[in-house]
Amino acid sequence: MKRITSIIIFALILFAAGCTKESSGKQDKKDLPDRTTAEAGPRVIAGTMSIVEILDDFGYKNVVGVPSSRHPMPELYAKTEKIGKPMQPDLEVLKRLNADIYLASLGSKPTLDKLFQNQNIKTEYVDLNSYEACLNTIRHLGKLTSKQKEAEHVIQTIEAKTLEVRRSVHGKKSPKVLMLLGSPKKLMMGTKLCYTGSLMEVLKIHNIANDIGNFDKTYVPINIEEIVKHQPDVIIRLTHTKAEDTAESLRTEFAKNEIWQKVKAVKEDKIYDLDSNLYTVSRNIRIMNAVENLKEIIYGETEN
């Protein structure tokens, strides 16, 4: 009897040990990353807020680094590691993150190429300098991240809104518009090749830069004599720093400068400051907001 009891107890001990081992195995497996459910696509660092917002529109989760920015970070990337400023990312952070690809804007290429020299950082530069370039980049990033369906949805949404706005101004004559960038100390004129200029083209807004010359650059130095000659009805201005202070100083400059006083838009105070959140950073689905806003500013001048 004692022998039978010993056998039973031994069997129970073995059974319990087996259960413990099996339970421990399941726990270990649970603690491991579930690679079968990981999102398809490369681990990327989004080097600019424009790229961040495009990837956010896709709902793309495999973003391991984002830039430091004064602009609000999308909730999806609120806890994503910061890499520093777009033009001065922290190389130590980039190396530690070891992403598959670093996405940056085309305009930053000369600076970043020097910074990344011999650093073995795979970088891809995307063009966000015009309306069409933005749509092409959205499509390209959709393919890169295996989010083609989401990318096409974003593009179709933008194009549908753009078409709606264009139809709303069909048949209306655009006032002559001068697009300026900068401060009183350094003013540049926006051509049809700059981002805002491309939106003007989409809405068939009369950009006097097209009358002054056939430029191959996005922004060119102003020629006040030519501006007076072509007499813009409206001036729109964009600045990257301290917009309110710069706007006030520019108005003061216009008011005391005799040459600017010969410009119709200045005499009639038809000067509008553009929201930098719409016309510089937000080049994703919110392109629609910029198109709508530009239409209200410019074609609102022609409404009775």
C-alpha atoms as a PDB file:
ATOM      1  CA  MET A   1       0.000   0.000   0.000  1.00  0.00           C
ATOM      2  CA  LYS A   2       2.824   2.356   0.924  1.00  0.00           C
ATOM      3  CA  ARG A   3       4.474   1.510  -2.387  1.00  0.00           C
ATOM      4  CA  ILE A   4       1.320   2.438  -4.351  1.00  0.00           C
ATOM      5  CA  THR A   5       0.966   5.672  -2.400  1.00  0.00           C
ATOM      6  CA  SER A   6       4.618   6.585  -3.149  1.00  0.00           C
ATOM      7  CA  ILE A   7       4.088   5.938  -6.838  1.00  0.00           C
ATOM      8  CA  ILE A   8       0.999   8.170  -6.886  1.00  0.00           C
ATOM      9  CA  ILE A   9       2.797  10.987  -5.049  1.00  0.00           C
ATOM     10  CA  PHE A  10       5.790  10.734  -7.446  1.00  0.00           C
ATOM     11  CA  ALA A  11       3.458  10.867 -10.438  1.00  0.00           C
ATOM     12  CA  LEU A  12       1.737  13.945  -9.060  1.00  0.00           C
ATOM     13  CA  ILE A  13       5.107  15.666  -8.556  1.00  0.00           C
ATOM     14  CA  LEU A  14       6.090  14.932 -12.168  1.00  0.00           C
ATOM     15  CA  PHE A  15       2.722  16.171 -13.428  1.00  0.00           C
ATOM     16  CA  ALA A  16       3.023  19.378 -11.420  1.00  0.00           C
ATOM     17  CA  ALA A  17       6.560  19.964 -12.692  1.00  0.00           C
ATOM     18  CA  GLY A  18       5.402  19.443 -16.258  1.00  0.00           C
ATOM     19  CA  CYS A  19       2.572  21.946 -15.812  1.00  0.00           C
ATOM     20  CA  THR A  20       4.954  24.469 -14.287  1.00  0.00           C
ATOM     21  CA  LYS A  21       7.355  24.058 -17.188  1.00  0.00           C
ATOM     22  CA  GLU A  22       4.560  24.415 -19.736  1.00  0.00           C
ATOM     23  CA  SER A  23       3.172  27.478 -17.980  1.00  0.00           C
ATOM     24  CA  SER A  24       6.629  29.015 -17.836  1.00  0.00           C
ATOM     25  CA  GLY A  25       7.092  28.371 -21.549  1.00  0.00           C
ATOM     26  CA  LYS A  26       3.830  30.117 -22.398  1.00  0.00           C
ATOM     27  CA  GLN A  27       4.793  33.112 -20.292  1.00  0.00           C
ATOM     28  CA  ASP A  28       8.163  33.421 -22.005  1.00  0.00           C
ATOM     29  CA  LYS A  29       6.515  33.280 -25.405  1.00  0.00           C
ATOM     30  CA  LYS A  30       4.051  35.959 -24.388  1.00  0.00           C
ATOM     31  CA  ASP A  31       6.880  38.248 -23.323  1.00  0.00           C
ATOM     32  CA  LEU A  32       8.528  38.055 -26.753  1.00  0.00           C
ATOM     33  CA  PRO A  33       7.577  40.589 -29.454  1.00  0.00           C
ATOM     34  CA  ASP A  34       4.850  39.208 -31.683  1.00  0.00           C
ATOM     35  CA  ARG A  35       6.522  39.610 -35.065  1.00  0.00           C
ATOM     36  CA  THR A  36       3.590  38.019 -36.869  1.00  0.00           C
ATOM     37  CA  THR A  37       1.425  41.042 -36.041  1.00  0.00           C
ATOM     38  CA  ALA A  38       4.105  43.682 -36.610  1.00  0.00           C
ATOM     39  CA  GLU A  39       3.201  46.279 -39.223  1.00  0.00           C
ATOM     40  CA  ALA A  40       4.606  45.673 -42.671  1.00  0.00           C
ATOM     41  CA  GLY A  41       7.081  48.220 -43.914  1.00  0.00           C
ATOM     42  CA  PRO A  42      10.470  49.587 -42.840  1.00  0.00           C
ATOM     43  CA  ARG A  43      11.389  51.154 -39.531  1.00  0.00           C
ATOM     44  CA  VAL A  44      11.618  54.826 -40.463  1.00  0.00           C
ATOM     45  CA  ILE A  45      12.713  58.112 -38.980  1.00  0.00           C
ATOM     46  CA  ALA A  46      10.529  61.017 -40.098  1.00  0.00           C
ATOM     47  CA  GLY A  47      12.936  63.930 -40.410  1.00  0.00           C
ATOM     48  CA  THR A  48      10.362  66.734 -40.764  1.00  0.00           C
ATOM     49  CA  MET A  49       6.888  67.498 -39.459  1.00  0.00           C
ATOM     50  CA  SER A  50       5.557  67.414 -43.018  1.00  0.00           C
ATOM     51  CA  ILE A  51       6.626  63.784 -43.313  1.00  0.00           C
ATOM     52  CA  VAL A  52       5.362  63.038 -39.806  1.00  0.00           C
ATOM     53  CA  GLU A  53       1.906  64.290 -40.732  1.00  0.00           C
ATOM     54  CA  ILE A  54       1.784  62.330 -43.980  1.00  0.00           C
ATOM     55  CA  LEU A  55       2.696  59.107 -42.169  1.00  0.00           C
ATOM     56  CA  ASP A  56       0.135  59.945 -39.494  1.00  0.00           C
ATOM     57  CA  ASP A  57      -2.526  60.223 -42.207  1.00  0.00           C
ATOM     58  CA  PHE A  58      -1.622  56.641 -43.135  1.00  0.00           C
ATOM     59  CA  GLY A  59      -1.787  55.504 -39.516  1.00  0.00           C
ATOM     60  CA  TYR A  60       1.737  54.139 -39.980  1.00  0.00           C
ATOM     61  CA  LYS A  61       3.090  52.870 -36.662  1.00  0.00           C
ATOM     62  CA  ASN A  62       6.614  51.798 -37.592  1.00  0.00           C
ATOM     63  CA  VAL A  63       8.102  55.254 -36.987  1.00  0.00           C
ATOM     64  CA  VAL A  64      10.992  55.151 -34.523  1.00  0.00           C
ATOM     65  CA  GLY A  65      12.085  58.789 -34.579  1.00  0.00           C
ATOM     66  CA  VAL A  66      10.489  62.200 -35.109  1.00  0.00           C
ATOM     67  CA  PRO A  67      11.879  65.765 -35.078  1.00  0.00           C
ATOM     68  CA  SER A  68      11.676  68.176 -32.198  1.00  0.00           C
ATOM     69  CA  SER A  69       9.135  70.834 -33.167  1.00  0.00           C
ATOM     70  CA  ARG A  70       7.146  73.761 -31.845  1.00  0.00           C
ATOM     71  CA  HIS A  71       4.172  72.305 -33.665  1.00  0.00           C
ATOM     72  CA  PRO A  72       1.943  69.725 -31.939  1.00  0.00           C
ATOM     73  CA  MET A  73       3.011  66.124 -32.500  1.00  0.00           C
ATOM     74  CA  PRO A  74       0.273  63.750 -33.755  1.00  0.00           C
ATOM     75  CA  GLU A  75      -0.994  61.508 -30.968  1.00  0.00           C
ATOM     76  CA  LEU A  76       0.253  58.402 -32.776  1.00  0.00           C
ATOM     77  CA  TYR A  77       3.844  59.613 -32.317  1.00  0.00           C
ATOM     78  CA  ALA A  78       3.495  61.436 -28.998  1.00  0.00           C
ATOM     79  CA  LYS A  79       5.862  58.990 -27.277  1.00  0.00           C
ATOM     80  CA  THR A  80       8.192  58.453 -30.247  1.00  0.00           C
ATOM     81  CA  GLU A  81      11.808  59.413 -29.596  1.00  0.00           C
ATOM     82  CA  LYS A  82      12.882  62.900 -30.671  1.00  0.00           C
ATOM     83  CA  ILE A  83      15.893  63.174 -32.957  1.00  0.00           C
ATOM     84  CA  GLY A  84      16.457  66.927 -32.676  1.00  0.00           C
ATOM     85  CA  LYS A  85      15.937  69.674 -35.252  1.00  0.00           C
ATOM     86  CA  PRO A  86      15.277  68.686 -38.891  1.00  0.00           C
ATOM     87  CA  MET A  87      18.457  70.406 -40.114  1.00  0.00           C
ATOM     88  CA  GLN A  88      20.527  69.358 -37.071  1.00  0.00           C
ATOM     89  CA  PRO A  89      19.494  65.849 -35.994  1.00  0.00           C
ATOM     90  CA  ASP A  90      21.419  64.152 -33.199  1.00  0.00           C
ATOM     91  CA  LEU A  91      23.731  61.622 -34.846  1.00  0.00           C
ATOM     92  CA  GLU A  92      24.073  59.544 -31.678  1.00  0.00           C
ATOM     93  CA  VAL A  93      20.303  59.167 -31.462  1.00  0.00           C
ATOM     94  CA  LEU A  94      20.075  58.245 -35.147  1.00  0.00           C
ATOM     95  CA  LYS A  95      22.729  55.550 -34.766  1.00  0.00           C
ATOM     96  CA  ARG A  96      21.047  54.113 -31.684  1.00  0.00           C
ATOM     97  CA  LEU A  97      17.646  53.975 -33.367  1.00  0.00           C
ATOM     98  CA  ASN A  98      19.240  52.148 -36.316  1.00  0.00           C
ATOM     99  CA  ALA A  99      16.253  52.759 -38.594  1.00  0.00           C
ATOM    100  CA  ASP A 100      15.954  51.209 -42.040  1.00  0.00           C
ATOM    101  CA  ILE A 101      15.579  54.619 -43.638  1.00  0.00           C
ATOM    102  CA  TYR A 102      15.762  58.298 -42.715  1.00  0.00           C
ATOM    103  CA  LEU A 103      13.155  60.363 -44.567  1.00  0.00           C
ATOM    104  CA  ALA A 104      13.949  64.036 -45.107  1.00  0.00           C
ATOM    105  CA  SER A 105      12.806  66.918 -47.282  1.00  0.00           C
ATOM    106  CA  LEU A 106      14.611  67.643 -50.523  1.00  0.00           C
ATOM    107  CA  GLY A 107      15.518  71.138 -49.352  1.00  0.00           C
ATOM    108  CA  SER A 108      17.625  69.722 -46.510  1.00  0.00           C
ATOM    109  CA  LYS A 109      19.760  67.526 -48.788  1.00  0.00           C
ATOM    110  CA  PRO A 110      22.900  69.736 -49.024  1.00  0.00           C
ATOM    111  CA  THR A 111      23.059  70.168 -45.242  1.00  0.00           C
ATOM    112  CA  LEU A 112      22.259  66.577 -44.287  1.00  0.00           C
ATOM    113  CA  ASP A 113      24.559  65.069 -46.924  1.00  0.00           C
ATOM    114  CA  LYS A 114      27.477  66.822 -45.230  1.00  0.00           C
ATOM    115  CA  LEU A 115      26.299  65.834 -41.749  1.00  0.00           C
ATOM    116  CA  PHE A 116      25.702  62.194 -42.682  1.00  0.00           C
ATOM    117  CA  GLN A 117      28.944  61.754 -44.619  1.00  0.00           C
ATOM    118  CA  ASN A 118      30.556  58.405 -43.668  1.00  0.00           C
ATOM    119  CA  GLN A 119      27.824  57.794 -41.052  1.00  0.00           C
ATOM    120  CA  ASN A 120      26.167  54.870 -42.861  1.00  0.00           C
ATOM    121  CA  ILE A 121      22.695  56.402 -42.536  1.00  0.00           C
ATOM    122  CA  LYS A 122      20.401  55.423 -45.383  1.00  0.00           C
ATOM    123  CA  THR A 123      18.576  58.607 -46.341  1.00  0.00           C
ATOM    124  CA  GLU A 124      15.825  59.324 -48.815  1.00  0.00           C
ATOM    125  CA  TYR A 125      14.829  62.853 -49.748  1.00  0.00           C
ATOM    126  CA  VAL A 126      11.252  63.628 -50.740  1.00  0.00           C
ATOM    127  CA  ASP A 127       9.964  66.646 -52.673  1.00  0.00           C
ATOM    128  CA  LEU A 128       7.310  68.748 -50.924  1.00  0.00           C
ATOM    129  CA  ASN A 129       7.934  71.977 -52.814  1.00  0.00           C
ATOM    130  CA  SER A 130       4.686  72.113 -54.788  1.00  0.00           C
ATOM    131  CA  TYR A 131       1.119  70.860 -54.844  1.00  0.00           C
ATOM    132  CA  GLU A 132       1.836  68.164 -57.446  1.00  0.00           C
ATOM    133  CA  ALA A 133       5.114  67.187 -55.770  1.00  0.00           C
ATOM    134  CA  CYS A 134       3.268  66.712 -52.474  1.00  0.00           C
ATOM    135  CA  LEU A 135       0.735  64.363 -54.078  1.00  0.00           C
ATOM    136  CA  ASN A 136       3.529  62.390 -55.747  1.00  0.00           C
ATOM    137  CA  THR A 137       5.393  62.148 -52.439  1.00  0.00           C
ATOM    138  CA  ILE A 138       2.280  60.960 -50.606  1.00  0.00           C
ATOM    139  CA  ARG A 139       1.888  58.218 -53.216  1.00  0.00           C
ATOM    140  CA  HIS A 140       5.572  57.291 -52.986  1.00  0.00           C
ATOM    141  CA  LEU A 141       5.531  57.111 -49.176  1.00  0.00           C
ATOM    142  CA  GLY A 142       2.408  54.970 -49.359  1.00  0.00           C
ATOM    143  CA  LYS A 143       4.291  52.476 -51.496  1.00  0.00           C
ATOM    144  CA  LEU A 144       7.391  52.634 -49.289  1.00  0.00           C
ATOM    145  CA  THR A 145       5.372  51.875 -46.139  1.00  0.00           C
ATOM    146  CA  SER A 146       2.969  49.365 -47.726  1.00  0.00           C
ATOM    147  CA  LYS A 147       0.138  51.840 -47.162  1.00  0.00           C
ATOM    148  CA  GLN A 148      -0.874  52.324 -50.791  1.00  0.00           C
ATOM    149  CA  LYS A 149      -4.591  52.155 -50.027  1.00  0.00           C
ATOM    150  CA  GLU A 150      -4.346  54.811 -47.318  1.00  0.00           C
ATOM    151  CA  ALA A 151      -2.166  57.009 -49.537  1.00  0.00           C
ATOM    152  CA  GLU A 152      -4.643  56.875 -52.409  1.00  0.00           C
ATOM    153  CA  HIS A 153      -7.449  57.787 -50.016  1.00  0.00           C
ATOM    154  CA  VAL A 154      -5.492  60.872 -48.872  1.00  0.00           C
ATOM    155  CA  ILE A 155      -4.773  61.894 -52.471  1.00  0.00           C
ATOM    156  CA  GLN A 156      -8.381  61.411 -53.582  1.00  0.00           C
ATOM    157  CA  THR A 157      -9.595  63.467 -50.617  1.00  0.00           C
ATOM    158  CA  ILE A 158      -7.231  66.319 -51.479  1.00  0.00           C
ATOM    159  CA  GLU A 159      -8.076  66.246 -55.172  1.00  0.00           C
ATOM    160  CA  ALA A 160     -11.819  66.150 -54.511  1.00  0.00           C
ATOM    161  CA  LYS A 161     -11.630  69.219 -52.266  1.00  0.00           C
ATOM    162  CA  THR A 162      -9.368  71.027 -54.736  1.00  0.00           C
ATOM    163  CA  LEU A 163     -11.828  70.341 -57.552  1.00  0.00           C
ATOM    164  CA  GLU A 164     -14.682  71.629 -55.405  1.00  0.00           C
ATOM    165  CA  VAL A 165     -12.812  74.876 -54.682  1.00  0.00           C
ATOM    166  CA  ARG A 166     -11.810  75.334 -58.340  1.00  0.00           C
ATOM    167  CA  ARG A 167     -15.422  74.926 -59.434  1.00  0.00           C
ATOM    168  CA  SER A 168     -16.519  77.513 -56.868  1.00  0.00           C
ATOM    169  CA  VAL A 169     -14.260  80.161 -58.462  1.00  0.00           C
ATOM    170  CA  HIS A 170     -14.862  79.158 -62.073  1.00  0.00           C
ATOM    171  CA  GLY A 171     -15.548  82.201 -64.204  1.00  0.00           C
ATOM    172  CA  LYS A 172     -14.280  84.654 -61.588  1.00  0.00           C
ATOM    173  CA  LYS A 173     -11.458  86.987 -62.513  1.00  0.00           C
ATOM    174  CA  SER A 174      -8.507  86.824 -60.163  1.00  0.00           C
ATOM    175  CA  PRO A 175      -6.983  90.037 -58.839  1.00  0.00           C
ATOM    176  CA  LYS A 176      -3.272  90.506 -59.491  1.00  0.00           C
ATOM    177  CA  VAL A 177      -1.359  89.070 -56.538  1.00  0.00           C
ATOM    178  CA  LEU A 178       2.169  89.530 -55.210  1.00  0.00           C
ATOM    179  CA  MET A 179       3.433  86.722 -52.954  1.00  0.00           C
ATOM    180  CA  LEU A 180       6.214  87.737 -50.549  1.00  0.00           C
ATOM    181  CA  LEU A 181       8.400  85.693 -48.205  1.00  0.00           C
ATOM    182  CA  GLY A 182      10.461  87.071 -45.337  1.00  0.00           C
ATOM    183  CA  SER A 183      10.890  90.262 -43.354  1.00  0.00           C
ATOM    184  CA  PRO A 184      11.434  93.936 -44.249  1.00  0.00           C
ATOM    185  CA  LYS A 185      15.210  93.337 -44.164  1.00  0.00           C
ATOM    186  CA  LYS A 186      15.029  90.518 -46.677  1.00  0.00           C
ATOM    187  CA  LEU A 187      11.996  90.146 -48.899  1.00  0.00           C
ATOM    188  CA  MET A 188      11.716  87.532 -51.623  1.00  0.00           C
ATOM    189  CA  MET A 189       9.027  87.141 -54.269  1.00  0.00           C
ATOM    190  CA  GLY A 190       7.333  83.768 -54.611  1.00  0.00           C
ATOM    191  CA  THR A 191       7.196  82.297 -58.109  1.00  0.00           C
ATOM    192  CA  LYS A 192       4.901  79.585 -59.447  1.00  0.00           C
ATOM    193  CA  LEU A 193       7.566  77.058 -58.433  1.00  0.00           C
ATOM    194  CA  CYS A 194       7.274  77.669 -54.678  1.00  0.00           C
ATOM    195  CA  TYR A 195       4.691  75.806 -52.603  1.00  0.00           C
ATOM    196  CA  THR A 196       2.261  78.712 -52.219  1.00  0.00           C
ATOM    197  CA  GLY A 197       2.875  79.699 -55.834  1.00  0.00           C
ATOM    198  CA  SER A 198       1.858  76.214 -56.937  1.00  0.00           C
ATOM    199  CA  LEU A 199      -1.405  76.544 -54.992  1.00  0.00           C
ATOM    200  CA  MET A 200      -1.973  79.849 -56.796  1.00  0.00           C
ATOM    201  CA  GLU A 201      -1.515  78.002 -60.083  1.00  0.00           C
ATOM    202  CA  VAL A 202      -4.052  75.352 -59.072  1.00  0.00           C
ATOM    203  CA  LEU A 203      -6.621  78.074 -58.300  1.00  0.00           C
ATOM    204  CA  LYS A 204      -5.701  80.103 -61.413  1.00  0.00           C
ATOM    205  CA  ILE A 205      -4.691  83.068 -59.280  1.00  0.00           C
ATOM    206  CA  HIS A 206      -2.846  85.790 -61.193  1.00  0.00           C
ATOM    207  CA  ASN A 207       0.677  85.760 -59.757  1.00  0.00           C
ATOM    208  CA  ILE A 208       2.500  88.874 -60.994  1.00  0.00           C
ATOM    209  CA  ALA A 209       5.806  86.991 -60.746  1.00  0.00           C
ATOM    210  CA  ASN A 210       4.731  85.273 -63.974  1.00  0.00           C
ATOM    211  CA  ASP A 211       4.416  88.713 -65.609  1.00  0.00           C
ATOM    212  CA  ILE A 212       7.776  89.941 -64.346  1.00  0.00           C
ATOM    213  CA  GLY A 213       9.838  86.993 -65.573  1.00  0.00           C
ATOM    214  CA  ASN A 214      10.128  83.289 -66.353  1.00  0.00           C
ATOM    215  CA  PHE A 215      11.940  82.229 -63.199  1.00  0.00           C
ATOM    216  CA  ASP A 216      13.543  78.850 -62.535  1.00  0.00           C
ATOM    217  CA  LYS A 217      13.729  79.326 -58.746  1.00  0.00           C
ATOM    218  CA  THR A 218      11.072  79.115 -56.041  1.00  0.00           C
ATOM    219  CA  TYR A 219      11.868  82.566 -54.587  1.00  0.00           C
ATOM    220  CA  VAL A 220      13.683  85.492 -56.188  1.00  0.00           C
ATOM    221  CA  PRO A 221      14.777  88.903 -54.859  1.00  0.00           C
ATOM    222  CA  ILE A 222      12.095  91.550 -55.212  1.00  0.00           C
ATOM    223  CA  ASN A 223      12.329  94.195 -57.888  1.00  0.00           C
ATOM    224  CA  ILE A 224      10.276  97.088 -56.523  1.00  0.00           C
ATOM    225  CA  GLU A 225      10.293  98.956 -59.837  1.00  0.00           C
ATOM    226  CA  GLU A 226       8.773  95.940 -61.594  1.00  0.00           C
ATOM    227  CA  ILE A 227       6.251  95.510 -58.778  1.00  0.00           C
ATOM    228  CA  VAL A 228       5.144  99.130 -59.182  1.00  0.00           C
ATOM    229  CA  LYS A 229       4.915  98.617 -62.934  1.00  0.00           C
ATOM    230  CA  HIS A 230       2.631  95.571 -62.611  1.00  0.00           C
ATOM    231  CA  GLN A 231       0.544  97.011 -59.758  1.00  0.00           C
ATOM    232  CA  PRO A 232      -0.656  94.033 -57.665  1.00  0.00           C
ATOM    233  CA  ASP A 233      -4.169  94.365 -56.249  1.00  0.00           C
ATOM    234  CA  VAL A 234      -3.332  92.094 -53.316  1.00  0.00           C
ATOM    235  CA  ILE A 235      -0.170  91.185 -51.416  1.00  0.00           C
ATOM    236  CA  ILE A 236       0.089  87.915 -49.496  1.00  0.00           C
ATOM    237  CA  ARG A 237       3.045  87.387 -47.207  1.00  0.00           C
ATOM    238  CA  LEU A 238       4.582  84.437 -45.428  1.00  0.00           C
ATOM    239  CA  THR A 239       7.167  84.478 -42.664  1.00  0.00           C
ATOM    240  CA  HIS A 240       8.816  81.689 -40.697  1.00  0.00           C
ATOM    241  CA  THR A 241       9.543  83.587 -37.483  1.00  0.00           C
ATOM    242  CA  LYS A 242       7.461  85.784 -35.159  1.00  0.00           C
ATOM    243  CA  ALA A 243       4.740  86.322 -37.729  1.00  0.00           C
ATOM    244  CA  GLU A 244       2.854  89.059 -35.839  1.00  0.00           C
ATOM    245  CA  ASP A 245       5.951  91.161 -35.103  1.00  0.00           C
ATOM    246  CA  THR A 246       7.236  90.793 -38.657  1.00  0.00           C
ATOM    247  CA  ALA A 247       3.839  91.655 -40.122  1.00  0.00           C
ATOM    248  CA  GLU A 248       3.705  94.867 -38.103  1.00  0.00           C
ATOM    249  CA  SER A 249       7.246  95.887 -39.040  1.00  0.00           C
ATOM    250  CA  LEU A 250       6.507  95.194 -42.693  1.00  0.00           C
ATOM    251  CA  ARG A 251       3.397  97.377 -42.614  1.00  0.00           C
ATOM    252  CA  THR A 252       5.487 100.140 -41.050  1.00  0.00           C
ATOM    253  CA  GLU A 253       8.051  99.737 -43.825  1.00  0.00           C
ATOM    254  CA  PHE A 254       5.338  99.957 -46.472  1.00  0.00           C
ATOM    255  CA  ALA A 255       3.824 103.018 -44.799  1.00  0.00           C
ATOM    256  CA  LYS A 256       7.033 105.063 -44.699  1.00  0.00           C
ATOM    257  CA  ASN A 257       8.594 103.916 -47.970  1.00  0.00           C
ATOM    258  CA  GLU A 258       7.570 106.209 -50.834  1.00  0.00           C
ATOM    259  CA  ILE A 259       8.126 103.548 -53.468  1.00  0.00           C
ATOM    260  CA  TRP A 260       5.864 101.013 -51.766  1.00  0.00           C
ATOM    261  CA  GLN A 261       3.248 103.737 -51.417  1.00  0.00           C
ATOM    262  CA  LYS A 262       2.930 103.677 -55.204  1.00  0.00           C
ATOM    263  CA  VAL A 263       1.689 100.062 -55.076  1.00  0.00           C
ATOM    264  CA  LYS A 264      -2.085  99.719 -55.259  1.00  0.00           C
ATOM    265  CA  ALA A 265      -2.272  96.881 -52.713  1.00  0.00           C
ATOM    266  CA  VAL A 266      -0.321  98.936 -50.181  1.00  0.00           C
ATOM    267  CA  LYS A 267      -2.350 102.110 -50.726  1.00  0.00           C
ATOM    268  CA  GLU A 268      -5.597 100.162 -50.274  1.00  0.00           C
ATOM    269  CA  ASP A 269      -4.196  98.048 -47.410  1.00  0.00           C
ATOM    270  CA  LYS A 270      -4.874  94.774 -49.195  1.00  0.00           C
ATOM    271  CA  ILE A 271      -2.064  92.912 -47.433  1.00  0.00           C
ATOM    272  CA  TYR A 272      -2.705  89.477 -45.932  1.00  0.00           C
ATOM    273  CA  ASP A 273      -0.434  87.368 -43.762  1.00  0.00           C
ATOM    274  CA  LEU A 274      -0.563  83.641 -44.404  1.00  0.00           C
ATOM    275  CA  ASP A 275      -0.732  81.069 -41.611  1.00  0.00           C
ATOM    276  CA  SER A 276       2.633  79.277 -41.572  1.00  0.00           C
ATOM    277  CA  ASN A 277       0.900  76.169 -40.191  1.00  0.00           C
ATOM    278  CA  LEU A 278      -0.972  75.870 -43.492  1.00  0.00           C
ATOM    279  CA  TYR A 279       1.571  77.116 -45.990  1.00  0.00           C
ATOM    280  CA  THR A 280       4.822  75.583 -44.746  1.00  0.00           C
ATOM    281  CA  VAL A 281       4.440  72.652 -42.345  1.00  0.00           C
ATOM    282  CA  SER A 282       1.093  71.054 -43.128  1.00  0.00           C
ATOM    283  CA  ARG A 283       1.577  69.524 -46.532  1.00  0.00           C
ATOM    284  CA  ASN A 284      -0.494  66.447 -45.938  1.00  0.00           C
ATOM    285  CA  ILE A 285      -4.266  66.101 -46.104  1.00  0.00           C
ATOM    286  CA  ARG A 286      -4.509  69.657 -44.773  1.00  0.00           C
ATOM    287  CA  ILE A 287      -3.408  70.908 -48.179  1.00  0.00           C
ATOM    288  CA  MET A 288      -7.187  71.178 -48.586  1.00  0.00           C
ATOM    289  CA  ASN A 289      -7.291  73.806 -45.826  1.00  0.00           C
ATOM    290  CA  ALA A 290      -4.592  75.852 -47.552  1.00  0.00           C
ATOM    291  CA  VAL A 291      -6.437  75.717 -50.878  1.00  0.00           C
ATOM    292  CA  GLU A 292      -9.701  76.766 -49.223  1.00  0.00           C
ATOM    293  CA  ASN A 293      -7.985  79.533 -47.237  1.00  0.00           C
ATOM    294  CA  LEU A 294      -6.202  80.933 -50.294  1.00  0.00           C
ATOM    295  CA  LYS A 295      -9.443  80.962 -52.243  1.00  0.00           C
ATOM    296  CA  GLU A 296     -11.176  82.943 -49.468  1.00  0.00           C
ATOM    297  CA  ILE A 297      -8.331  85.479 -49.280  1.00  0.00           C
ATOM    298  CA  ILE A 298      -7.939  86.084 -53.009  1.00  0.00           C
ATOM    299  CA  TYR A 299     -11.314  85.473 -54.573  1.00  0.00           C
ATOM    300  CA  GLY A 300     -13.057  87.039 -51.598  1.00  0.00           C
ATOM    301  CA  GLU A 301     -11.695  90.289 -53.063  1.00  0.00           C
ATOM    302  CA  THR A 302     -13.866  89.825 -56.148  1.00  0.00           C
ATOM    303  CA  GLU A 303     -17.111  89.037 -54.313  1.00  0.00           C
ATOM    304  CA  ASN A 304     -19.736  91.702 -53.879  1.00  0.00           C
END
